[in-house]
Amino acid sequence: MAVSIKDVGRLAGVSVSTVSRAFNGYSDINPVTKQRILEAAEALGYSPNISARNLSSKKKQNIGLVISGFLQENTAQARNDEFEFWLMHGAYRCARDLDLDVAMYSIDSEFQKKKTYEQFCAERNLSGTLMFGLKITDDYFHQLHDAEIPCVTVDTLVRGRNVGCVTIDNVLAFQELTQYLFDLGHRELLLITGRKTAAVTMERMAGAYEAYLANNFEFRKENVVYCDFREDEAYRKTKIYLQKKQKNGATAFLCMSDMMAVGVLRAVKECGYRVPEDFSVVGFDGILLTTYTEPKLTTVDQQIEQKGYEGMRLLSRILERPEEARCLYLPHVLKERQSTGQKNEGGG
Amino acid sequence: MAVSIKDVGRLAGVSVSTVSRAFNGYSDINPVTKQRILEAAEALGYSPNISARNLSSKKKQNIGLVISGFLQENTAQARNDEFEFWLMHGAYRCARDLDLDVAMYSIDSEFQKKKTYEQFCAERNLSGTLMFGLKITDDYFHQLHDAEIPCVTVDTLVRGRNVGCVTIDNVLAFQELTQYLFDLGHRELLLITGRKTAAVTMERMAGAYEAYLANNFEFRKENVVYCDFREDEAYRKTKIYLQKKQKNGATAFLCMSDMMAVGVLRAVKECGYRVPEDFSVVGFDGILLTTYTEPKLTTVDQQIEQKGYEGMRLLSRILERPEEARCLYLPHVLKERQSTGQKNEGGG
DNA sequence: TTGAAAGCGCTAACAC
DNA sequence: GTGTTAGCGCTTTCAA
């Protein structure tokens, strides 16, 4: 049993309540007594028991940074790890600026079946959460709707009294990206999608569709390749596509993530084609890796770190005043680099 | 005030202790009663108060994943982010396999001056920690020595009753890497180091030195460039070096991190030289990025994810039996790729 | 300015 | 099998 408030009181010759006062910044205490208590505590190596404190007065604000699906795929090639990393980074940076105590937890879909969102929070004494990677098929997606404990979701739109969201306008961003390829003269695009259960996948799909509509081009189903945000899958499917169609199919690859664009790049090169001379490739996210590929990838920069930061900031506001709950649409930036070019006449 | 054990007891028509029994998997309880209690709890939306539980019986094991210096540099180019990411990944994966509850915290050197290690743990109810990124100049580095709460450090060797370490044999690994360059015929190497306060920097330096010694080559101080693990700094200093020495200096760049090797690669290319024809470049870590550079980087793979996993596993063993505290040296693998080649006769 | 005492919600003896 | 009760360490009235 560690040293408690009682021990400190005994050594300082005061009662427990006086010790408590000394430790909680109350003014109605003799500075001399306070000093004596602090010294006694120091000597004993005392530090307050957080459980006891929480039990008798639930003041402390604990914030949970909850990542859903962190361990989903465990091979390096498979993941868009940078994305999650910078989200965390932004969130922790904001927490430091605002002096909030945040703890990160990894949960998966299976875990969500065992514990409800509120139970999860209660057990960890969380007063609010910032949630990444929540899928629309996840249990918490539905539970959040009428949860008491505030939550801010990143990239998953959830309605709810105490829920806020930060995201970008995926529809608009993807429409712009598609239009960018059209403007370069490309008419047949191969759309490489993310996981179907991801909300962003559907939104970006809608954006592409709108661009087709606005240009009176035909959106053909056979030009959609369903993937999973993964590099290797995009690589594999692109290779199959190229071996079959060669230069008689799409002239540009429109990817819903940078990692997939990297996979496409790899496939195109391995098939003996050049980017952007033979094919254009665009990604989405704006991860660092896109500046190290050859050629450098054209992409939409989501400013991921900022997203994490703003998510945490929004949460802290909601924690203070629940009516602050809202959806924040952050800006995105098209980064035009070297993987895109005017459609080659020789191309299909 | 949320619903408590009392409310459940009242609704189920039993006493609080019976409810407690029902929730803690005791056998001496009537299955029928138990069922009734569980239903009452369900109806009331009850979930146990973790603080109260911790207060009356300190069973729950909470593990902290503590990252020191997570927010140190906040520009994307600057960081070796992948390294931290995969360490986290491995740690959380192990936690899932072992059914441990882990929470990640970000602390920096400044924070360590405000709270001692034991205070930090006490306030968060941590029974053990896995610590990344601890510098030898950090306060916790010293406090760990005689801390009561077990800790496993990654890549920082700390002696202490309740402290374990996981790392690789940095001296040996770097000696091998240096020898590999010697074997290719390189005689003059430029050593690009990490941050001086990082323990690994000194260890790898020693490894390089041993290789020089074993070959009876002269280790010259002017062939050491002190950097900070950062891509941009390595890039900058390499560029300066090349502009001055051109091909009359080192023929190979020996980097203490992959990110720096990537920066060197960029500098070499920008100066109009080819890798590996004009210069060889090697990195260290084995991050994913090294397989996407052109040419692919030769490096020492630390198997970072595994390191995180083993760190967590060691911690869980120490938590059960403190005498398990030890230092684990994990294997490393030299990945020979395309950024290294036989020393060109034309080279300096 | 300080102390006494009543809880906060739960667990774990100990009775029955 | 179940109830009674004494804490766990702390905060917070209420008195003094």
XYZ file of C-alpha atoms (C1' of nucleotides) in Angstrom:
728
model
C 0.000 0.000 0.000
C 1.458 3.277 -1.078
C 1.600 6.416 1.014
C -1.756 8.134 1.427
C -3.098 11.496 2.399
C -3.303 10.246 5.976
C 0.410 9.641 6.210
C 1.134 13.101 4.930
C -1.284 14.595 7.444
C 0.286 12.684 10.278
C 3.798 13.792 9.367
C 2.757 17.404 8.877
C 0.654 17.333 12.015
C -2.611 18.257 10.298
C -5.826 16.526 9.337
C -6.537 14.920 5.993
C -8.828 17.702 4.929
C -6.077 20.247 5.330
C -3.787 18.134 3.204
C -6.496 17.885 0.611
C -6.863 21.646 0.606
C -3.150 22.111 0.196
C -3.189 19.927 -2.872
C -6.162 21.474 -4.558
C -5.206 25.079 -4.680
C -7.635 26.344 -2.105
C -6.970 29.823 -0.805
C -8.265 29.364 2.715
C -5.134 27.787 3.998
C -2.196 29.166 5.892
C 0.771 29.440 3.529
C 3.039 28.166 6.243
C 0.899 25.090 6.829
C 0.677 24.516 3.125
C 4.433 24.665 2.782
C 4.856 22.206 5.632
C 2.385 19.811 4.038
C 4.042 20.029 0.651
C 7.371 19.240 2.230
C 5.970 16.293 4.097
C 4.409 14.998 0.917
C 7.679 15.423 -0.914
C 9.566 13.580 1.782
C 7.123 10.708 1.719
C 6.972 10.586 -2.065
C 3.255 11.057 -1.930
C 1.098 11.370 -5.006
C -2.703 11.508 -4.868
C -4.673 8.425 -5.732
C -6.550 9.266 -8.865
C -9.240 6.652 -8.354
C -10.131 7.979 -4.960
C -10.164 11.492 -6.276
C -12.394 10.557 -9.165
C -14.696 8.726 -6.849
C -15.314 11.585 -4.494
C -15.404 14.353 -7.082
C -15.490 13.718 -10.766
C -13.635 16.713 -11.981
C -10.738 15.460 -14.010
C -11.231 15.532 -17.747
C -9.837 12.505 -19.487
C -9.901 12.367 -23.217
C -9.725 9.198 -25.236
C -8.219 9.016 -28.673
C -9.919 5.959 -30.049
C -8.661 4.246 -33.149
C -10.910 1.685 -34.686
C -9.345 -0.897 -36.927
C -5.774 -0.014 -36.032
C -4.732 -3.639 -36.190
C -6.981 -4.630 -39.046
C -4.283 -5.577 -41.509
C -0.938 -6.451 -40.162
C 1.333 -6.594 -43.140
C 3.342 -3.516 -43.861
C 2.408 -3.282 -47.497
C -1.234 -3.269 -46.697
C -1.719 -0.180 -44.655
C -2.055 3.475 -45.027
C -0.122 3.923 -41.855
C 1.026 7.449 -42.417
C -2.526 8.647 -42.408
C -3.240 7.364 -38.940
C 0.095 8.538 -37.670
C -0.429 12.161 -38.624
C -3.930 12.161 -37.308
C -2.565 11.071 -33.937
C 0.178 13.599 -34.152
C -2.223 16.465 -34.721
C -4.485 15.308 -31.930
C -1.663 15.034 -29.409
C -0.263 18.360 -30.487
C -3.569 20.064 -29.854
C -3.869 18.296 -26.530
C -0.531 19.688 -25.507
C -1.477 23.198 -26.596
C -4.731 23.010 -24.675
C -3.231 21.147 -21.735
C -5.550 18.164 -22.023
C -4.699 14.689 -20.888
C -5.271 12.253 -23.708
C -4.824 8.528 -23.890
C -5.020 6.507 -27.052
C -6.880 3.216 -27.286
C -7.095 0.718 -30.075
C -10.417 -0.991 -30.590
C -11.690 -3.162 -33.378
C -15.125 -4.093 -34.633
C -15.142 -7.226 -32.544
C -14.393 -5.345 -29.356
C -17.353 -3.094 -30.037
C -19.666 -6.054 -29.787
C -18.504 -6.784 -26.241
C -18.669 -3.320 -24.733
C -20.935 -0.444 -25.594
C -19.468 2.961 -26.263
C -20.659 4.240 -22.911
C -19.269 1.269 -21.068
C -15.956 1.703 -22.793
C -15.818 5.312 -21.669
C -17.041 4.630 -18.165
C -14.409 1.991 -17.555
C -11.665 4.369 -18.577
C -13.162 7.414 -17.010
C -13.333 9.242 -20.309
C -15.237 12.473 -20.551
C -14.980 12.615 -24.318
C -13.464 10.833 -27.280
C -11.945 11.600 -30.627
C -12.620 8.693 -32.925
C -10.696 7.644 -36.012
C -11.454 4.955 -38.528
C -15.021 4.259 -37.481
C -16.791 2.215 -40.138
C -20.457 2.590 -40.915
C -20.859 -1.082 -40.111
C -19.350 -0.654 -36.641
C -21.535 -0.913 -33.572
C -20.328 2.379 -32.171
C -21.404 4.144 -35.323
C -24.990 3.591 -34.263
C -24.487 3.921 -30.522
C -22.916 7.329 -30.902
C -26.184 8.754 -32.095
C -27.649 9.088 -28.645
C -24.607 8.763 -26.469
C -24.173 11.037 -23.481
C -20.416 11.197 -23.638
C -19.290 13.607 -26.337
C -17.428 12.310 -29.348
C -15.811 13.832 -32.370
C -15.446 11.530 -35.333
C -12.887 11.990 -38.053
C -14.074 11.249 -41.579
C -17.207 9.464 -40.524
C -20.368 11.527 -40.443
C -22.481 10.699 -37.423
C -25.534 12.599 -36.329
C -26.082 12.972 -32.637
C -26.632 15.481 -29.875
C -23.124 15.208 -28.499
C -21.288 14.309 -31.645
C -19.092 16.487 -33.802
C -17.259 15.608 -36.984
C -14.209 16.796 -38.816
C -13.729 15.855 -42.392
C -13.112 17.354 -45.768
C -15.667 17.754 -48.513
C -14.869 14.425 -50.111
C -17.469 14.826 -52.832
C -16.110 18.168 -53.938
C -12.476 17.154 -53.585
C -12.916 14.076 -55.689
C -14.973 15.908 -58.239
C -12.147 18.415 -58.608
C -9.593 15.670 -58.938
C -11.650 13.920 -61.612
C -12.212 17.183 -63.436
C -8.476 17.789 -63.336
C -7.932 14.603 -65.319
C -10.680 15.509 -67.745
C -9.058 18.889 -68.256
C -5.844 17.138 -69.205
C -7.740 15.466 -71.995
C -8.320 12.092 -70.389
C -11.657 10.553 -71.241
C -11.405 7.050 -69.924
C -10.405 6.804 -66.274
C -9.984 3.730 -64.131
C -11.357 4.414 -60.685
C -9.560 2.527 -57.908
C -11.796 2.648 -54.859
C -11.361 2.218 -51.129
C -13.154 -0.204 -48.869
C -16.880 -0.205 -49.505
C -17.714 0.113 -45.816
C -15.743 3.324 -45.536
C -17.954 6.373 -45.694
C -15.330 8.303 -47.651
C -15.354 5.721 -50.411
C -18.988 6.407 -51.195
C -18.541 10.141 -50.969
C -15.592 10.155 -53.321
C -17.444 7.881 -55.686
C -20.238 10.431 -55.760
C -17.699 13.155 -56.491
C -16.341 11.271 -59.468
C -19.855 10.693 -60.678
C -20.682 14.374 -60.490
C -17.660 15.231 -62.576
C -18.761 12.762 -65.230
C -22.230 14.250 -65.162
C -21.005 17.820 -65.419
C -19.014 16.935 -68.535
C -21.656 14.745 -70.081
C -19.295 11.803 -70.070
C -20.555 8.324 -69.504
C -19.718 6.753 -66.118
C -19.166 3.097 -66.923
C -19.242 0.426 -64.274
C -16.465 -1.598 -65.823
C -14.147 1.304 -65.161
C -14.476 0.886 -61.416
C -12.091 -1.447 -59.615
C -13.071 -2.132 -56.042
C -10.117 -2.168 -53.712
C -9.425 -1.704 -50.050
C -7.091 1.291 -49.722
C -4.229 -1.186 -49.866
C -1.131 -0.824 -51.933
C -0.761 -4.467 -52.844
C -4.342 -4.953 -53.907
C -4.248 -1.892 -56.163
C -0.979 -3.157 -57.587
C -2.368 -6.583 -58.283
C -5.592 -5.443 -59.896
C -3.898 -2.797 -61.984
C -1.484 -5.346 -63.306
C -4.294 -7.637 -64.346
C -6.074 -4.740 -65.975
C -3.010 -3.628 -67.924
C -2.139 -7.101 -69.077
C -5.603 -7.413 -70.535
C -6.246 -3.926 -71.898
C -2.730 -2.645 -72.493
C -3.051 0.808 -73.971
C -6.549 0.236 -75.283
C -8.329 1.053 -72.051
C -8.105 3.862 -69.536
C -5.423 6.503 -69.919
C -5.504 7.606 -66.319
C -5.804 5.960 -62.920
C -7.915 7.759 -60.360
C -7.131 6.380 -56.893
C -8.941 6.982 -53.625
C -5.750 6.808 -51.606
C -2.092 7.552 -52.060
C -1.041 4.087 -51.053
C -3.122 2.621 -53.851
C -1.669 5.141 -56.287
C 1.770 3.957 -55.238
C 0.683 0.414 -56.020
C -0.659 1.489 -59.390
C 2.612 3.256 -60.127
C 4.493 0.097 -59.380
C 2.220 -1.975 -61.621
C 2.410 0.468 -64.524
C 6.185 0.539 -64.372
C 6.458 -3.220 -64.134
C 4.336 -3.553 -67.258
C 6.894 -1.456 -69.068
C 4.890 1.757 -69.309
C 5.901 5.244 -68.267
C 4.119 7.715 -66.030
C 2.911 10.231 -67.076
C 3.794 9.638 -70.724
C 1.682 6.498 -71.122
C -0.623 6.773 -68.165
C -1.501 9.426 -65.630
C -1.899 8.440 -61.979
C -3.442 10.447 -59.165
C -3.715 9.641 -55.487
C -5.615 11.051 -52.566
C -4.515 11.976 -49.014
C -1.264 13.800 -49.367
C 1.030 11.491 -47.443
C 4.742 12.081 -47.376
C 5.486 9.020 -49.468
C 4.001 10.706 -52.537
C 6.912 13.108 -52.641
C 9.450 10.281 -52.681
C 8.028 8.194 -55.493
C 9.320 8.493 -58.997
C 7.603 10.389 -60.489
C 6.234 12.383 -57.592
C 2.516 11.777 -57.258
C -0.199 14.261 -58.034
C -2.649 14.057 -55.173
C -5.203 15.853 -53.042
C -3.622 16.933 -49.791
C -6.056 16.447 -46.935
C -3.755 18.139 -44.438
C -4.102 15.196 -42.190
C -2.181 16.533 -39.245
C -4.384 19.580 -39.160
C -7.412 17.339 -39.229
C -6.281 15.618 -36.068
C -5.585 18.960 -34.485
C -8.948 20.448 -35.369
C -10.724 17.301 -34.287
C -9.248 17.578 -30.822
C -9.981 21.265 -30.684
C -13.585 20.732 -31.612
C -13.889 18.071 -28.936
C -12.545 20.374 -26.277
C -15.112 22.986 -27.262
C -17.944 20.480 -27.144
C -16.779 19.353 -23.736
C -17.214 22.885 -22.501
C -20.423 23.628 -24.316
C -22.322 20.719 -25.870
C -24.125 23.045 -28.253
C -20.820 23.512 -30.065
C -21.302 20.084 -31.649
C -21.119 20.516 -35.395
C -19.494 19.220 -38.535
C -16.307 20.921 -39.608
C -15.268 20.763 -43.241
C -11.562 21.402 -43.534
C -9.913 22.644 -46.717
C -8.112 20.378 -49.160
C -5.476 21.221 -51.729
C -4.799 19.688 -55.108
C -1.061 19.089 -55.383
C -0.134 18.946 -59.012
C 3.089 17.012 -59.398
C 4.733 14.768 -61.952
C 2.502 11.741 -62.285
C -0.056 13.461 -64.496
C 0.136 14.872 -67.969
C -1.790 15.818 -71.044
C -3.381 12.791 -72.625
C -0.965 11.281 -75.087
C -2.389 10.948 -78.608
C -1.039 7.452 -78.748
C -3.035 6.463 -75.692
C -6.341 4.579 -75.966
C -25.034 10.751 -11.093
C -25.099 7.591 -13.123
C -26.722 4.344 -12.087
C -24.837 2.441 -9.415
C -24.626 -1.034 -8.039
C -27.230 -0.052 -5.497
C -29.832 0.728 -8.107
C -29.237 -2.603 -9.767
C -29.542 -4.357 -6.445
C -32.785 -2.587 -5.649
C -34.303 -3.453 -9.020
C -33.195 -7.064 -8.828
C -34.228 -7.327 -5.200
C -30.797 -8.287 -3.913
C -28.004 -6.661 -1.946
C -25.049 -4.868 -3.406
C -22.661 -7.668 -2.650
C -24.713 -10.091 -4.664
C -24.628 -7.720 -7.573
C -20.890 -7.412 -7.138
C -20.585 -11.181 -7.163
C -22.644 -11.434 -10.304
C -20.315 -9.054 -12.080
C -17.077 -10.596 -10.992
C -17.530 -14.138 -12.097
C -17.881 -15.701 -8.673
C -19.236 -19.189 -8.655
C -21.095 -19.053 -5.385
C -24.143 -17.426 -6.809
C -27.452 -18.817 -7.945
C -27.550 -18.793 -11.724
C -31.141 -17.616 -11.620
C -30.282 -14.692 -9.377
C -27.315 -13.878 -11.515
C -29.459 -13.824 -14.616
C -31.978 -11.545 -12.910
C -29.224 -9.168 -11.858
C -27.694 -9.080 -15.308
C -31.077 -8.253 -16.757
C -31.669 -5.495 -14.243
C -28.252 -4.058 -15.017
C -28.955 -4.216 -18.699
C -32.285 -2.466 -18.257
C -30.718 0.288 -16.202
C -27.758 0.663 -18.544
C -25.444 0.005 -15.651
C -21.712 -0.232 -16.010
C -19.345 -0.549 -13.052
C -17.462 2.495 -11.874
C -13.855 1.730 -12.512
C -12.551 4.213 -9.970
C -14.547 2.680 -7.189
C -13.444 -0.748 -8.224
C -9.829 0.279 -8.309
C -10.163 1.909 -4.956
C -11.517 -1.092 -3.131
C -9.397 -3.717 -4.845
C -6.503 -2.844 -7.047
C -6.744 -5.646 -9.482
C -7.084 -4.092 -12.894
C -3.881 -3.965 -14.850
C -3.513 -0.820 -16.877
C -0.586 -0.538 -19.165
C 0.793 2.712 -20.439
C 2.475 3.051 -23.780
C 4.566 6.120 -23.217
C 6.133 7.977 -26.101
C 8.694 10.544 -25.234
C 9.357 13.246 -27.776
C 6.420 12.378 -29.997
C 5.815 16.044 -30.769
C 9.433 17.069 -30.795
C 9.632 18.146 -34.409
C 6.492 19.077 -36.121
C 7.364 19.323 -39.743
C 6.655 16.306 -41.845
C 10.083 16.147 -43.449
C 11.766 16.093 -40.121
C 10.553 12.915 -38.589
C 11.106 9.281 -38.704
C 7.431 8.764 -38.192
C 7.188 5.290 -39.580
C 9.438 4.018 -36.885
C 7.185 5.159 -34.084
C 4.121 3.999 -35.896
C 5.241 0.409 -36.242
C 6.457 0.285 -32.696
C 2.978 1.296 -31.559
C 1.447 -1.189 -33.910
C 3.450 -4.064 -32.537
C 2.726 -3.061 -28.969
C -1.010 -2.836 -29.533
C -1.025 -6.092 -31.432
C 0.641 -7.866 -28.552
C -1.778 -6.233 -26.131
C -4.663 -7.601 -28.124
C -3.164 -11.084 -28.212
C -2.569 -11.027 -24.466
C -5.822 -9.243 -23.690
C -4.191 -6.292 -21.978
C -5.678 -2.845 -21.783
C -3.169 -0.338 -23.039
C -3.396 3.412 -23.328
C -0.867 5.537 -25.123
C 0.452 8.797 -23.696
C 2.679 11.409 -25.201
C 5.166 13.077 -22.920
C 8.091 15.323 -23.632
C 11.212 16.240 -21.736
C 9.560 19.304 -20.290
C 6.660 17.302 -18.915
C 9.122 15.043 -17.145
C 10.320 17.952 -15.089
C 6.829 18.548 -13.689
C 5.866 15.034 -12.736
C 8.002 12.153 -11.654
C 7.657 8.804 -13.346
C 5.875 7.357 -10.353
C 3.496 10.282 -10.127
C 2.731 9.996 -13.787
C 1.849 6.343 -13.349
C -0.088 6.843 -10.147
C -2.293 9.504 -11.666
C -3.214 7.237 -14.536
C -3.392 4.083 -12.536
C -0.710 2.402 -14.546
C 0.752 -0.852 -13.362
C 3.493 -0.833 -15.961
C 4.785 1.081 -18.934
C 6.412 0.464 -22.261
C 8.553 3.457 -23.083
C 9.697 4.651 -26.486
C 12.060 7.418 -27.393
C 13.522 8.009 -23.963
C 16.660 10.095 -24.200
C 19.591 9.712 -21.886
C 19.161 13.345 -20.928
C 15.530 12.819 -19.892
C 14.540 12.932 -16.246
C 12.748 9.608 -16.419
C 15.898 7.947 -17.656
C 17.362 8.392 -14.194
C 14.171 7.923 -12.215
C 13.529 4.563 -13.809
C 16.547 3.117 -12.083
C 14.821 2.618 -8.778
C 11.201 2.927 -9.738
C 8.673 0.553 -8.259
C 6.407 0.464 -11.282
C 7.817 -1.825 -13.952
C 8.938 -0.385 -17.232
C 10.259 -1.753 -20.465
C 12.255 0.654 -22.546
C 12.746 0.344 -26.254
C 16.202 1.188 -27.563
C 17.366 2.882 -24.388
C 19.331 0.767 -21.982
C 18.351 1.442 -18.406
C 19.475 -0.533 -15.425
C 16.970 -1.064 -12.684
C 15.251 -3.677 -10.589
C 11.957 -3.416 -12.419
C 13.190 -2.364 -15.793
C 13.495 -4.416 -18.943
C 14.764 -3.384 -22.345
C 14.265 -4.465 -25.895
C 16.680 -3.370 -28.494
C 18.919 -4.741 -31.163
C 22.660 -5.098 -30.924
C 23.340 -1.697 -32.433
C 27.079 -2.034 -32.170
C 27.141 -5.323 -34.027
C 24.542 -4.273 -36.568
C 26.407 -1.138 -37.467
C 29.691 -2.913 -37.546
C 28.243 -5.357 -40.045
C 26.835 -2.562 -42.144
C 30.167 -0.771 -42.189
C 31.979 -3.970 -43.016
C 29.551 -4.537 -45.853
C 30.692 -1.272 -47.414
C 34.320 -2.127 -46.864
C 33.737 -5.467 -48.548
C 32.424 -3.637 -51.586
C 35.741 -1.896 -51.811
C 34.811 1.415 -50.236
C 37.546 2.912 -48.154
C 36.345 6.382 -47.391
C 32.872 6.521 -45.852
C 30.891 9.525 -44.732
C 29.120 8.702 -41.493
C 25.804 10.526 -41.088
C 24.863 10.272 -37.424
C 21.695 10.596 -35.399
C 21.038 12.914 -32.496
C 23.887 12.874 -30.021
C 21.571 12.428 -27.036
C 20.145 9.234 -28.494
C 21.740 6.157 -27.007
C 21.602 4.349 -30.314
C 23.740 7.002 -31.953
C 26.654 6.293 -29.674
C 26.246 2.556 -29.992
C 26.207 2.675 -33.776
C 29.163 4.985 -33.756
C 31.024 2.407 -31.731
C 30.028 -0.259 -34.241
C 31.440 1.759 -37.116
C 34.600 2.304 -35.140
C 35.022 -1.395 -34.510
C 34.751 -2.124 -38.202
C 37.458 0.416 -38.947
C 39.610 -1.117 -36.270
C 39.095 -4.664 -37.498
C 40.220 -3.632 -40.964
C 43.044 -1.464 -39.820
C 41.510 1.532 -41.534
C 41.807 4.959 -40.105
C 38.642 6.419 -38.575
C 38.864 10.114 -39.354
C 36.832 12.711 -37.530
C 36.230 14.828 -40.602
C 34.289 11.924 -42.072
C 31.593 12.207 -39.434
C 28.645 14.519 -40.072
C 26.503 15.070 -37.030
C 22.822 15.089 -37.845
C 19.568 14.531 -36.054
C 17.882 11.548 -37.760
C 16.136 14.083 -39.982
C 15.755 13.835 -43.696
C 16.188 17.518 -44.427
C 19.277 17.967 -42.341
C 21.009 14.990 -43.922
C 20.019 16.329 -47.314
C 21.402 19.755 -46.571
C 24.698 18.628 -45.129
C 25.285 16.064 -47.838
C 24.738 18.696 -50.458
C 27.281 20.989 -48.875
C 29.714 18.113 -48.629
C 29.311 17.107 -52.257
C 29.609 20.633 -53.548
C 32.900 20.940 -51.765
C 34.431 17.504 -52.262
C 32.689 16.307 -55.393
C 34.085 12.889 -56.189
C 37.290 13.443 -54.294
C 35.917 12.516 -50.911
C 33.897 9.605 -49.596
C 32.544 7.023 -52.005
C 29.811 5.795 -49.701
C 27.347 7.336 -47.255
C 26.741 5.416 -44.069
C 23.541 6.691 -42.431
C 22.175 5.950 -38.984
C 18.575 6.111 -40.168
C 16.629 5.439 -43.314
C 15.111 8.899 -43.363
C 18.573 10.409 -43.489
C 19.590 7.990 -46.229
C 16.571 9.195 -48.188
C 17.800 12.744 -47.744
C 21.287 11.754 -48.863
C 19.816 10.048 -51.918
C 18.003 13.249 -52.802
C 21.140 15.336 -52.381
C 23.293 12.993 -54.439
C 20.783 12.974 -57.264
C 20.387 16.730 -57.220
C 24.126 17.123 -57.529
C 23.951 15.134 -60.726
C 25.454 11.904 -59.446
C 24.070 8.398 -59.675
C 23.497 5.826 -56.956
C 25.108 3.326 -56.769
C 27.357 4.059 -59.755
C 28.948 7.180 -58.261
C 28.141 6.755 -54.608
C 26.769 4.021 -52.430
C 24.194 4.861 -49.785
C 23.004 2.764 -46.878
C 20.341 3.441 -44.310
C 19.303 1.902 -41.032
C 15.877 0.879 -39.648
C 14.091 -0.881 -42.464
C 11.135 1.403 -42.910
C 8.732 0.873 -45.766
C 9.823 4.007 -47.561
C 13.169 2.405 -48.415
C 11.437 0.055 -50.816
C 9.831 2.912 -52.697
C 12.867 5.060 -53.305
C 14.772 4.909 -56.561
C 17.037 3.040 -56.238
C 15.703 0.928 -53.409
C 17.787 1.457 -50.318
C 20.151 -1.030 -48.791
C 19.489 -0.954 -45.068
C 19.487 -2.869 -41.817
C 15.994 -4.023 -41.010
C 15.320 -3.685 -37.306
C 11.959 -5.425 -37.557
C 10.381 -2.563 -35.772
C 6.909 -3.959 -35.448
C 8.310 -7.049 -33.817
C 10.247 -4.869 -31.427
C 7.054 -3.241 -30.234
C 5.460 -6.635 -29.884
C 8.318 -8.136 -27.914
C 8.546 -5.061 -25.728
C 4.954 -5.464 -24.676
C 5.381 -9.167 -24.169
C 8.382 -8.654 -21.951
C 6.472 -6.087 -19.915
C 3.597 -8.466 -19.354
C 6.026 -11.091 -18.108
C 7.700 -8.647 -15.743
C 4.313 -7.634 -14.434
C 3.691 -11.220 -13.452
C 7.165 -11.923 -12.167
C 9.512 -9.016 -11.586
C 12.522 -11.262 -11.790
C 11.822 -11.605 -15.505
C 13.304 -8.144 -15.990
C 16.075 -8.406 -18.534
C 17.447 -6.974 -21.717
C 16.275 -8.591 -24.923
C 18.415 -8.284 -28.032
C 16.282 -8.831 -31.083
C 17.715 -9.941 -34.412
C 18.403 -7.563 -37.254
C 18.725 -8.279 -40.952
C 20.896 -6.617 -43.554
C 18.734 -5.957 -46.603
C 20.932 -5.704 -49.616
C 19.167 -3.687 -52.275
C 20.079 -1.346 -55.101
C 21.700 1.661 -53.488
C 25.033 -0.020 -52.954
C 27.624 -1.323 -55.342
C 31.271 -2.185 -55.832
C 33.454 0.848 -55.489
C 33.852 2.488 -58.870
C 37.482 2.820 -59.989
C 36.750 6.384 -61.011
C 35.629 7.279 -57.516
C 37.853 9.100 -55.057
C -7.701 28.704 9.130
C -8.540 24.051 10.490
C -10.877 19.493 11.912
C -14.615 15.975 12.016
C -17.322 13.294 9.471
C -20.243 11.903 5.693
C -20.103 9.999 1.599
C -18.390 8.630 -3.650
C -19.236 3.051 -5.689
C -17.272 -0.902 -5.092
C -15.045 -5.359 -3.039
C -14.272 -8.784 0.335
C -14.423 -10.661 4.814
C -17.569 -12.507 7.783
C -21.990 -13.931 9.277
C -26.144 -16.374 8.511
C -26.292 -18.458 -1.699
C -27.005 -14.189 0.125
C -26.842 -10.092 3.275
C -24.181 -6.973 6.413
C -20.573 -4.164 6.948
C -16.005 -2.230 7.044
C -12.997 -0.075 4.513
C -10.197 1.770 -0.132
C -8.247 7.427 -0.414
C -10.118 11.321 -1.351
C -13.282 15.722 -1.431
C -16.450 18.574 0.696
C -19.871 20.348 3.615
C -20.461 21.943 8.238
C -18.737 23.400 12.727
C -15.542 25.300 15.443
